[in-house]
Amino acid sequence: MHLFSAMFLLVMLAVMPCEALYPSPEEGWQIYSSAQDADGKCICTVVAPAQNMCNRDPRSRQLRQLMEKVQNISQSMEVLDLRTYRDLQYVRNTESLMKVVDGKLKVASDNPRSLNPKGFQEIKDKVSQLLPLLPVLDQYKMDAKMILHLREEVRNLSLVLMAIQEEMGAYDYEELRQRVLLLETRLHSCMQKLGCGKLTGVSNPITVRASGSRFGSWMTDTMIPSSDNRVWSMDGYYKGRRVLEYRTMNDFMKGQNFVQHLLPHPWAGTGHVVYNGSLYYNKYQSNIIIKYHFRSRSVLVQRSLSGAGYNNTFPYSWGGSSDIDLMADENGLWAVYTTIPNAGNIVISRLEPMSLEVLQTWDTGFPKRSAGESFMICGTLYVTNSHLAGAKIYFAYYTNTSSYEYTDIPFHNQYSHISMMDYNPRERVLYTWNNGHQVLYNVTLFQVIKTSGD
């Protein structure tokens, strides 16, 4: 049976994390376990690769190395230019002094008898003022050697480029690379459309960084679509106000290129989320949700989550003032909490992001103190049974049908104490804070996708 002649395509979509965090960059777009079920439907597993597969081409690596060398040479030339300009200014400033010394030496040479002790001392003083020119001239000598070295580097670069050109022959490598990138963009676009499904598996953990205290949270923007690559980190769960904003994931991994936001109100717990450029968090010792806009560094709105417990009234099993957990998925912004009328069972509310108004609420019937953490995927709340080693995803509540089921989805709790676990629908990974380690998990979703033309 032809793959696309089927009315429905059942896909297990194993989603990999972004950019350099792919655990197996050698894998490309691949389909595994192609088969038919009893009804004749096609069943397969799709694995999405890292972007820019062409980067694995040896010639691409050579070109990247050449680019780095060219950049280094450019930087060296800039340094030489600045230093030469500075030294030239110094030489120009001493030009008048040199003329004075030259004039006095000529007078002394033409009429030696005119050189008395006082005149000799004056010439000696003027010459001593010219002594700082010696290291400048020495620097000129060193710079001349560097220019020779740079010239040799440029010559070597030209030879390597010629070799690559001969190897590539008549093919336009850049054009081919752009065509492959376009294809990958279309495939990733397709992957976005195939986003929603039922969680069936969680990958092994990918440790991104070890930083901060035992408890905390970290995140990227969960809004779809978004080109925002910033990463935010919030250390601790008690009365914190400092949010670190990193420019990219690589900067976060290296602990560099960050700015600090000082929130006007302290936070409680670790259930924060960034959605469309704003941070949503629970205000300390209250059930108030605050929307803080990063670019304007201001609070746009705050609203009380009516009846929600706070200050360790109904936390997760690990405590930590985790009464109110804010999260986002493909369907928008959510709050997970509980109330006294709900007898401590988990309540889910979908929030309007602009006003924080509660749009709809569900009572899951699952006791929050028995949950280690929870996260939303495609309108389904998944709950772990512990925050310690041996934890698994134990419970799922489907808001589209107001129904639930008990699940058995294991995952490796590598550092034995998870205090934050959130799904990012844009990247389709789980972000966790595990005993001072920032960790990612890939997820596998089971879906039924209708093919075009049916």
GROMACS .gro file of C-alpha atoms in nm:
model
  454
    1MET     CA    1   0.000   0.000   0.000
    2HIS     CA    2   0.137   0.344  -0.093
    3LEU     CA    3   0.212   0.553   0.216
    4PHE     CA    4  -0.002   0.849   0.107
    5SER     CA    5  -0.296   0.650  -0.024
    6ALA     CA    6  -0.412   0.575   0.327
    7MET     CA    7  -0.699   0.779   0.467
    8PHE     CA    8  -0.525   0.834   0.798
    9LEU     CA    9  -0.161   0.834   0.897
   10LEU     CA   10  -0.074   0.732   1.252
   11VAL     CA   11   0.250   0.896   1.355
   12MET     CA   12   0.468   0.862   1.660
   13LEU     CA   13   0.650   1.196   1.654
   14ALA     CA   14   0.973   1.190   1.851
   15VAL     CA   15   1.069   1.551   1.887
   16MET     CA   16   1.427   1.657   1.943
   17PRO     CA   17   1.540   1.976   2.121
   18CYS     CA   18   1.674   2.286   1.948
   19GLU     CA   19   2.008   2.369   1.789
   20ALA     CA   20   2.322   2.229   1.955
   21LEU     CA   21   2.129   2.030   2.215
   22TYR     CA   22   2.043   1.739   1.986
   23PRO     CA   23   2.180   1.426   2.150
   24SER     CA   24   2.235   1.248   1.819
   25PRO     CA   25   2.314   1.499   1.543
   26GLU     CA   26   2.403   1.220   1.299
   27GLU     CA   27   2.036   1.125   1.263
   28GLY     CA   28   1.841   1.282   0.977
   29TRP     CA   29   1.471   1.292   0.900
   30GLN     CA   30   1.388   0.923   0.921
   31ILE     CA   31   1.080   0.703   0.935
   32TYR     CA   32   1.097   0.391   1.150
   33SER     CA   33   0.868   0.092   1.205
   34SER     CA   34   0.663   0.148   0.890
   35ALA     CA   35   0.379  -0.103   0.901
   36GLN     CA   36   0.004  -0.148   0.872
   37ASP     CA   37  -0.239  -0.219   1.150
   38ALA     CA   38  -0.542  -0.447   1.132
   39ASP     CA   39  -0.748  -0.171   0.968
   40GLY     CA   40  -0.489  -0.110   0.699
   41LYS     CA   41  -0.372   0.221   0.847
   42CYS     CA   42  -0.007   0.318   0.810
   43ILE     CA   43   0.194   0.329   1.134
   44CYS     CA   44   0.537   0.487   1.152
   45THR     CA   45   0.780   0.672   1.377
   46VAL     CA   46   0.924   1.003   1.260
   47VAL     CA   47   1.243   1.145   1.410
   48ALA     CA   48   1.313   1.512   1.343
   49PRO     CA   49   1.683   1.598   1.309
   50ALA     CA   50   1.887   1.897   1.408
   51GLN     CA   51   1.859   2.194   1.180
   52ASN     CA   52   2.124   2.271   0.917
   53MET     CA   53   2.212   1.915   0.823
   54CYS     CA   54   2.453   2.055   0.565
   55ASN     CA   55   2.674   2.159   0.854
   56ARG     CA   56   2.782   1.796   0.880
   57ASP     CA   57   2.936   1.811   0.530
   58PRO     CA   58   3.320   1.817   0.559
   59ARG     CA   59   3.334   2.109   0.316
   60SER     CA   60   3.093   2.301   0.534
   61ARG     CA   61   3.319   2.243   0.833
   62GLN     CA   62   3.614   2.364   0.627
   63LEU     CA   63   3.422   2.675   0.528
   64ARG     CA   64   3.329   2.743   0.890
   65GLN     CA   65   3.694   2.709   0.990
   66LEU     CA   66   3.791   2.945   0.710
   67MET     CA   67   3.529   3.193   0.828
   68GLU     CA   68   3.673   3.177   1.178
   69LYS     CA   69   4.024   3.238   1.043
   70VAL     CA   70   3.905   3.531   0.835
   71GLN     CA   71   3.731   3.673   1.142
   72ASN     CA   72   4.049   3.632   1.348
   73ILE     CA   73   4.253   3.803   1.078
   74SER     CA   74   3.999   4.086   1.059
   75GLN     CA   75   4.016   4.132   1.434
   76SER     CA   76   4.396   4.135   1.425
   77MET     CA   77   4.390   4.394   1.147
   78GLU     CA   78   4.152   4.608   1.353
   79VAL     CA   79   4.388   4.589   1.650
   80LEU     CA   80   4.682   4.683   1.429
   81ASP     CA   81   4.487   4.971   1.281
   82LEU     CA   82   4.391   5.109   1.621
   83ARG     CA   83   4.742   5.071   1.757
   84THR     CA   84   4.900   5.228   1.449
   85TYR     CA   85   4.660   5.522   1.469
   86ARG     CA   86   4.741   5.570   1.836
   87ASP     CA   87   5.117   5.550   1.783
   88LEU     CA   88   5.102   5.778   1.481
   89GLN     CA   89   4.924   6.040   1.690
   90TYR     CA   90   5.203   6.013   1.947
   91VAL     CA   91   5.471   6.054   1.680
   92ARG     CA   92   5.292   6.360   1.542
   93ASN     CA   93   5.270   6.512   1.888
   94THR     CA   94   5.648   6.475   1.934
   95GLU     CA   95   5.725   6.611   1.587
   96SER     CA   96   5.777   6.967   1.712
   97LEU     CA   97   6.006   6.840   1.986
   98MET     CA   98   6.215   6.652   1.732
   99LYS     CA   99   6.246   6.970   1.521
  100VAL     CA  100   6.370   7.162   1.823
  101VAL     CA  101   6.631   6.894   1.901
  102ASP     CA  102   6.734   6.882   1.534
  103GLY     CA  103   6.777   7.263   1.525
  104LYS     CA  104   6.991   7.268   1.838
  105LEU     CA  105   7.208   6.983   1.706
  106LYS     CA  106   7.264   7.170   1.379
  107VAL     CA  107   7.369   7.486   1.566
  108ALA     CA  108   7.607   7.283   1.782
  109SER     CA  109   7.748   7.110   1.476
  110ASP     CA  110   7.805   7.434   1.283
  111ASN     CA  111   7.951   7.616   1.585
  112PRO     CA  112   8.080   7.371   1.850
  113ARG     CA  113   8.203   7.660   2.068
  114SER     CA  114   7.845   7.776   2.112
  115LEU     CA  115   7.760   7.454   2.298
  116ASN     CA  116   7.794   7.549   2.663
  117PRO     CA  117   7.695   7.327   2.960
  118LYS     CA  118   7.352   7.486   2.976
  119GLY     CA  119   7.288   7.427   2.606
  120PHE     CA  120   7.415   7.070   2.633
  121GLN     CA  121   7.181   7.005   2.926
  122GLU     CA  122   6.888   7.144   2.725
  123ILE     CA  123   6.962   6.908   2.437
  124LYS     CA  124   6.999   6.620   2.683
  125ASP     CA  125   6.660   6.701   2.837
  126LYS     CA  126   6.492   6.720   2.499
  127VAL     CA  127   6.642   6.386   2.395
  128SER     CA  128   6.522   6.225   2.719
  129GLN     CA  129   6.171   6.342   2.629
  130LEU     CA  130   6.204   6.149   2.303
  131LEU     CA  131   6.298   5.822   2.475
  132PRO     CA  132   5.930   5.700   2.496
  133LEU     CA  133   5.945   5.680   2.116
  134LEU     CA  134   6.173   5.374   2.144
  135PRO     CA  135   5.901   5.126   2.261
  136VAL     CA  136   5.670   5.270   1.996
  137LEU     CA  137   5.929   5.190   1.731
  138ASP     CA  138   5.979   4.844   1.881
  139GLN     CA  139   5.603   4.790   1.855
  140TYR     CA  140   5.622   4.894   1.491
  141LYS     CA  141   5.880   4.619   1.434
  142MET     CA  142   5.655   4.358   1.600
  143ASP     CA  143   5.354   4.478   1.400
  144ALA     CA  144   5.555   4.446   1.081
  145LYS     CA  145   5.624   4.081   1.170
  146MET     CA  146   5.256   4.026   1.241
  147ILE     CA  147   5.163   4.173   0.904
  148LEU     CA  148   5.396   3.923   0.739
  149HIS     CA  149   5.229   3.644   0.937
  150LEU     CA  150   4.883   3.765   0.838
  151ARG     CA  151   4.988   3.781   0.476
  152GLU     CA  152   5.096   3.417   0.498
  153GLU     CA  153   4.763   3.325   0.659
  154VAL     CA  154   4.574   3.494   0.375
  155ARG     CA  155   4.785   3.306   0.121
  156ASN     CA  156   4.704   2.976   0.294
  157LEU     CA  157   4.335   3.063   0.299
  158SER     CA  158   4.345   3.127  -0.075
  159LEU     CA  159   4.503   2.787  -0.136
  160VAL     CA  160   4.241   2.607   0.074
  161LEU     CA  161   3.958   2.791  -0.101
  162MET     CA  162   4.101   2.694  -0.438
  163ALA     CA  163   4.118   2.330  -0.325
  164ILE     CA  164   3.755   2.337  -0.209
  165GLN     CA  165   3.649   2.498  -0.535
  166GLU     CA  166   3.824   2.225  -0.736
  167GLU     CA  167   3.664   1.954  -0.521
  168MET     CA  168   3.318   2.103  -0.566
  169GLY     CA  169   3.363   2.132  -0.941
  170ALA     CA  170   3.071   2.287  -1.125
  171TYR     CA  171   2.823   2.247  -0.840
  172ASP     CA  172   2.701   2.557  -0.665
  173TYR     CA  173   2.738   2.438  -0.307
  174GLU     CA  174   2.570   2.744  -0.157
  175GLU     CA  175   2.269   2.697  -0.382
  176LEU     CA  176   2.244   2.330  -0.284
  177ARG     CA  177   2.274   2.422   0.083
  178GLN     CA  178   1.997   2.681   0.051
  179ARG     CA  179   1.771   2.425  -0.119
  180VAL     CA  180   1.829   2.176   0.161
  181LEU     CA  181   1.763   2.447   0.422
  182LEU     CA  182   1.438   2.534   0.244
  183LEU     CA  183   1.338   2.169   0.251
  184GLU     CA  184   1.420   2.148   0.621
  185THR     CA  185   1.214   2.461   0.686
  186ARG     CA  186   0.918   2.299   0.514
  187LEU     CA  187   0.970   1.980   0.713
  188HIS     CA  188   0.988   2.173   1.040
  189SER     CA  189   0.673   2.360   0.938
  190CYS     CA  190   0.509   2.025   0.884
  191MET     CA  191   0.634   1.915   1.224
  192GLN     CA  192   0.469   2.222   1.380
  193LYS     CA  193   0.137   2.122   1.222
  194LEU     CA  194   0.177   1.769   1.357
  195GLY     CA  195   0.236   1.910   1.704
  196CYS     CA  196  -0.053   1.786   1.912
  197GLY     CA  197  -0.090   1.430   2.028
  198LYS     CA  198  -0.087   1.199   2.325
  199LEU     CA  199   0.231   1.167   2.528
  200THR     CA  200   0.373   0.815   2.504
  201GLY     CA  201   0.738   0.854   2.598
  202VAL     CA  202   1.007   1.074   2.750
  203SER     CA  203   1.371   1.055   2.642
  204ASN     CA  204   1.681   1.028   2.856
  205PRO     CA  205   1.777   1.357   3.025
  206ILE     CA  206   2.004   1.610   2.855
  207THR     CA  207   2.192   1.815   3.114
  208VAL     CA  208   2.239   2.166   2.981
  209ARG     CA  209   2.407   2.326   3.280
  210ALA     CA  210   2.471   2.291   3.652
  211SER     CA  211   2.404   2.623   3.828
  212GLY     CA  212   2.213   2.780   4.112
  213SER     CA  213   2.068   2.625   4.424
  214ARG     CA  214   1.868   2.306   4.470
  215PHE     CA  215   1.541   2.474   4.368
  216GLY     CA  216   1.465   2.705   4.079
  217SER     CA  217   1.324   2.740   3.731
  218TRP     CA  218   1.449   2.820   3.383
  219MET     CA  219   1.265   2.866   3.056
  220THR     CA  220   1.241   3.007   2.706
  221ASP     CA  221   0.941   3.182   2.553
  222THR     CA  222   0.653   2.936   2.505
  223MET     CA  223   0.459   3.147   2.255
  224ILE     CA  224   0.400   2.995   1.908
  225PRO     CA  225   0.529   3.128   1.676
  226SER     CA  226   0.824   3.316   1.821
  227SER     CA  227   1.178   3.395   1.708
  228ASP     CA  228   1.282   3.491   2.060
  229ASN     CA  229   1.590   3.288   2.159
  230ARG     CA  230   1.636   3.435   2.507
  231VAL     CA  231   1.667   3.210   2.814
  232TRP     CA  232   1.556   3.312   3.163
  233SER     CA  233   1.671   3.171   3.496
  234MET     CA  234   1.513   3.222   3.839
  235ASP     CA  235   1.707   3.070   4.128
  236GLY     CA  236   1.521   2.965   4.443
  237TYR     CA  237   1.153   2.946   4.537
  238TYR     CA  238   1.123   3.187   4.830
  239LYS     CA  239   1.097   3.568   4.804
  240GLY     CA  240   1.319   3.585   4.494
  241ARG     CA  241   1.317   3.895   4.274
  242ARG     CA  242   1.623   3.854   4.048
  243VAL     CA  243   1.565   3.715   3.698
  244LEU     CA  244   1.865   3.654   3.471
  245GLU     CA  245   1.804   3.693   3.100
  246TYR     CA  246   2.052   3.529   2.859
  247ARG     CA  247   2.070   3.622   2.491
  248THR     CA  248   2.076   3.262   2.361
  249MET     CA  249   2.083   2.904   2.484
  250ASN     CA  250   2.457   2.887   2.417
  251ASP     CA  251   2.508   3.196   2.633
  252PHE     CA  252   2.306   3.031   2.911
  253MET     CA  253   2.519   2.717   2.884
  254LYS     CA  254   2.835   2.928   2.918
  255GLY     CA  255   2.692   3.167   3.177
  256GLN     CA  256   2.766   3.476   2.966
  257ASN     CA  257   2.588   3.767   2.792
  258PHE     CA  258   2.307   3.816   3.041
  259VAL     CA  259   2.115   4.105   3.190
  260GLN     CA  260   1.932   4.121   3.522
  261HIS     CA  261   1.567   4.204   3.587
  262LEU     CA  262   1.470   4.301   3.942
  263LEU     CA  263   1.102   4.222   3.981
  264PRO     CA  264   0.890   4.479   4.169
  265HIS     CA  265   0.728   4.201   4.373
  266PRO     CA  266   0.895   3.878   4.499
  267TRP     CA  267   0.784   3.540   4.369
  268ALA     CA  268   0.667   3.221   4.538
  269GLY     CA  269   0.737   2.870   4.412
  270THR     CA  270   0.893   2.773   4.080
  271GLY     CA  271   0.582   2.760   3.861
  272HIS     CA  272   0.672   3.056   3.642
  273VAL     CA  273   0.630   3.077   3.265
  274VAL     CA  274   0.738   3.318   2.989
  275TYR     CA  275   0.468   3.370   2.727
  276ASN     CA  276   0.492   3.620   2.441
  277GLY     CA  277   0.770   3.827   2.601
  278SER     CA  278   0.615   3.847   2.949
  279LEU     CA  279   0.684   3.659   3.270
  280TYR     CA  280   0.381   3.519   3.455
  281TYR     CA  281   0.447   3.436   3.820
  282ASN     CA  282   0.281   3.394   4.160
  283LYS     CA  283   0.334   3.686   4.398
  284TYR     CA  284   0.486   3.587   4.732
  285GLN     CA  285   0.237   3.512   5.016
  286SER     CA  286  -0.067   3.560   4.795
  287ASN     CA  287  -0.271   3.395   4.522
  288ILE     CA  288  -0.206   3.691   4.292
  289ILE     CA  289  -0.069   3.625   3.944
  290ILE     CA  290   0.158   3.895   3.802
  291LYS     CA  291   0.232   3.961   3.435
  292TYR     CA  292   0.573   4.130   3.405
  293HIS     CA  293   0.683   4.260   3.063
  294PHE     CA  294   1.058   4.217   3.008
  295ARG     CA  295   1.118   4.488   2.747
  296SER     CA  296   0.936   4.765   2.936
  297ARG     CA  297   1.045   4.623   3.274
  298SER     CA  298   0.700   4.686   3.414
  299VAL     CA  299   0.398   4.502   3.553
  300LEU     CA  300   0.124   4.501   3.289
  301VAL     CA  301  -0.146   4.336   3.497
  302GLN     CA  302  -0.201   4.143   3.821
  303ARG     CA  303  -0.504   3.947   3.928
  304SER     CA  304  -0.603   3.723   4.216
  305LEU     CA  305  -0.670   3.358   4.132
  306SER     CA  306  -0.993   3.331   4.326
  307GLY     CA  307  -0.991   3.068   4.601
  308ALA     CA  308  -0.645   2.932   4.513
  309GLY     CA  309  -0.435   2.814   4.803
  310TYR     CA  310  -0.093   2.971   4.861
  311ASN     CA  311   0.201   2.978   5.104
  312ASN     CA  312   0.237   2.597   5.114
  313THR     CA  313  -0.134   2.532   5.166
  314PHE     CA  314  -0.156   2.296   4.867
  315PRO     CA  315   0.195   2.251   4.726
  316TYR     CA  316   0.342   1.966   4.524
  317SER     CA  317   0.499   1.681   4.722
  318TRP     CA  318   0.833   1.867   4.749
  319GLY     CA  319   0.677   2.177   4.910
  320GLY     CA  320   0.855   2.497   4.820
  321SER     CA  321   0.546   2.723   4.803
  322SER     CA  322   0.453   2.542   4.481
  323ASP     CA  323   0.079   2.602   4.533
  324ILE     CA  324   0.025   2.780   4.199
  325ASP     CA  325   0.191   2.645   3.885
  326LEU     CA  326   0.165   2.853   3.567
  327MET     CA  327   0.232   2.690   3.230
  328ALA     CA  328   0.167   2.715   2.857
  329ASP     CA  329   0.106   2.470   2.575
  330GLU     CA  330  -0.027   2.469   2.217
  331ASN     CA  331  -0.365   2.592   2.347
  332GLY     CA  332  -0.244   2.889   2.550
  333LEU     CA  333  -0.185   2.987   2.912
  334TRP     CA  334  -0.286   2.771   3.212
  335ALA     CA  335  -0.284   2.777   3.593
  336VAL     CA  336  -0.264   2.457   3.798
  337TYR     CA  337  -0.357   2.492   4.165
  338THR     CA  338  -0.617   2.379   4.416
  339THR     CA  339  -0.875   2.522   4.653
  340ILE     CA  340  -1.034   2.428   4.982
  341PRO     CA  341  -1.375   2.357   4.817
  342ASN     CA  342  -1.190   2.117   4.582
  343ALA     CA  343  -1.054   1.932   4.886
  344GLY     CA  344  -0.693   1.976   4.778
  345ASN     CA  345  -0.745   1.814   4.436
  346ILE     CA  346  -0.570   1.966   4.134
  347VAL     CA  347  -0.768   2.234   3.954
  348ILE     CA  348  -0.686   2.346   3.598
  349SER     CA  349  -0.783   2.691   3.473
  350ARG     CA  350  -0.724   2.831   3.126
  351LEU     CA  351  -0.629   3.198   3.147
  352GLU     CA  352  -0.669   3.490   2.908
  353PRO     CA  353  -0.306   3.611   2.866
  354MET     CA  354  -0.389   3.984   2.844
  355SER     CA  355  -0.623   4.019   3.142
  356LEU     CA  356  -0.547   3.696   3.337
  357GLU     CA  357  -0.919   3.632   3.348
  358VAL     CA  358  -1.015   3.267   3.407
  359LEU     CA  359  -1.182   3.135   3.091
  360GLN     CA  360  -1.264   2.780   3.201
  361THR     CA  361  -1.189   2.552   3.496
  362TRP     CA  362  -1.164   2.173   3.546
  363ASP     CA  363  -1.144   1.968   3.867
  364THR     CA  364  -0.915   1.671   3.800
  365GLY     CA  365  -0.988   1.483   4.123
  366PHE     CA  366  -0.616   1.413   4.172
  367PRO     CA  367  -0.469   1.521   4.511
  368LYS     CA  368  -0.204   1.785   4.454
  369ARG     CA  369   0.010   1.685   4.751
  370SER     CA  370   0.051   1.342   4.586
  371ALA     CA  371   0.193   1.499   4.270
  372GLY     CA  372   0.563   1.562   4.222
  373GLU     CA  373   0.516   1.804   3.930
  374SER     CA  374   0.282   1.855   3.634
  375PHE     CA  375   0.284   2.001   3.283
  376MET     CA  376   0.041   2.062   2.996
  377ILE     CA  377   0.071   1.923   2.641
  378CYS     CA  378  -0.204   1.988   2.387
  379GLY     CA  379  -0.464   2.061   2.654
  380THR     CA  380  -0.378   1.753   2.861
  381LEU     CA  381  -0.234   1.779   3.211
  382TYR     CA  382   0.030   1.516   3.287
  383VAL     CA  383   0.115   1.455   3.653
  384THR     CA  384   0.417   1.280   3.803
  385ASN     CA  385   0.379   1.069   4.115
  386SER     CA  386   0.696   1.195   4.283
  387HIS     CA  387   0.976   1.451   4.263
  388LEU     CA  388   1.238   1.195   4.371
  389ALA     CA  389   1.424   0.912   4.199
  390GLY     CA  390   1.194   0.652   4.046
  391ALA     CA  391   0.929   0.907   3.952
  392LYS     CA  392   0.706   0.846   3.651
  393ILE     CA  393   0.420   1.021   3.472
  394TYR     CA  394   0.129   0.862   3.652
  395PHE     CA  395  -0.187   1.056   3.567
  396ALA     CA  396  -0.333   1.241   3.267
  397TYR     CA  397  -0.636   1.470   3.256
  398TYR     CA  398  -0.786   1.559   2.915
  399THR     CA  399  -0.954   1.900   2.920
  400ASN     CA  400  -1.111   1.845   2.576
  401THR     CA  401  -1.320   1.556   2.711
  402SER     CA  402  -1.308   1.633   3.087
  403SER     CA  403  -1.182   1.278   3.144
  404TYR     CA  404  -0.872   1.122   3.295
  405GLU     CA  405  -0.666   0.805   3.295
  406TYR     CA  406  -0.377   0.660   3.492
  407THR     CA  407  -0.059   0.629   3.292
  408ASP     CA  408   0.276   0.456   3.330
  409ILE     CA  409   0.539   0.666   3.148
  410PRO     CA  410   0.880   0.634   3.311
  411PHE     CA  411   1.159   0.889   3.288
  412HIS     CA  412   1.507   0.907   3.435
  413ASN     CA  413   1.523   1.146   3.733
  414GLN     CA  414   1.900   1.174   3.710
  415TYR     CA  415   1.966   1.409   4.002
  416SER     CA  416   1.684   1.282   4.226
  417HIS     CA  417   1.504   1.608   4.314
  418ILE     CA  418   1.289   1.784   4.053
  419SER     CA  419   1.148   2.121   4.163
  420MET     CA  420   1.026   2.242   3.823
  421MET     CA  421   0.900   2.059   3.514
  422ASP     CA  422   0.741   2.246   3.223
  423TYR     CA  423   0.667   2.174   2.859
  424ASN     CA  424   0.767   2.421   2.587
  425PRO     CA  425   0.532   2.384   2.289
  426ARG     CA  426   0.757   2.589   2.059
  427GLU     CA  427   1.056   2.359   2.109
  428ARG     CA  428   0.855   2.053   2.218
  429VAL     CA  429   1.080   1.963   2.509
  430LEU     CA  430   1.040   1.940   2.885
  431TYR     CA  431   1.240   2.192   3.089
  432THR     CA  432   1.332   2.076   3.439
  433TRP     CA  433   1.529   2.208   3.736
  434ASN     CA  434   1.677   1.905   3.906
  435ASN     CA  435   1.884   1.955   4.220
  436GLY     CA  436   2.078   2.251   4.081
  437HIS     CA  437   2.093   2.113   3.727
  438GLN     CA  438   1.907   2.249   3.426
  439VAL     CA  439   1.787   1.952   3.223
  440LEU     CA  440   1.589   1.891   2.903
  441TYR     CA  441   1.382   1.589   2.796
  442ASN     CA  442   1.254   1.508   2.448
  443VAL     CA  443   0.895   1.390   2.422
  444THR     CA  444   0.723   1.136   2.197
  445LEU     CA  445   0.365   1.213   2.093
  446PHE     CA  446   0.117   0.971   1.933
  447GLN     CA  447  -0.109   1.129   1.675
  448VAL     CA  448  -0.367   1.063   1.409
  449ILE     CA  449  -0.306   1.291   1.112
  450LYS     CA  450  -0.539   1.316   0.814
  451THR     CA  451  -0.346   1.318   0.486
  452SER     CA  452  -0.416   1.573   0.214
  453GLY     CA  453  -0.659   1.479  -0.060
  454ASP     CA  454  -0.878   1.263   0.164
   0.00000   0.00000   0.00000
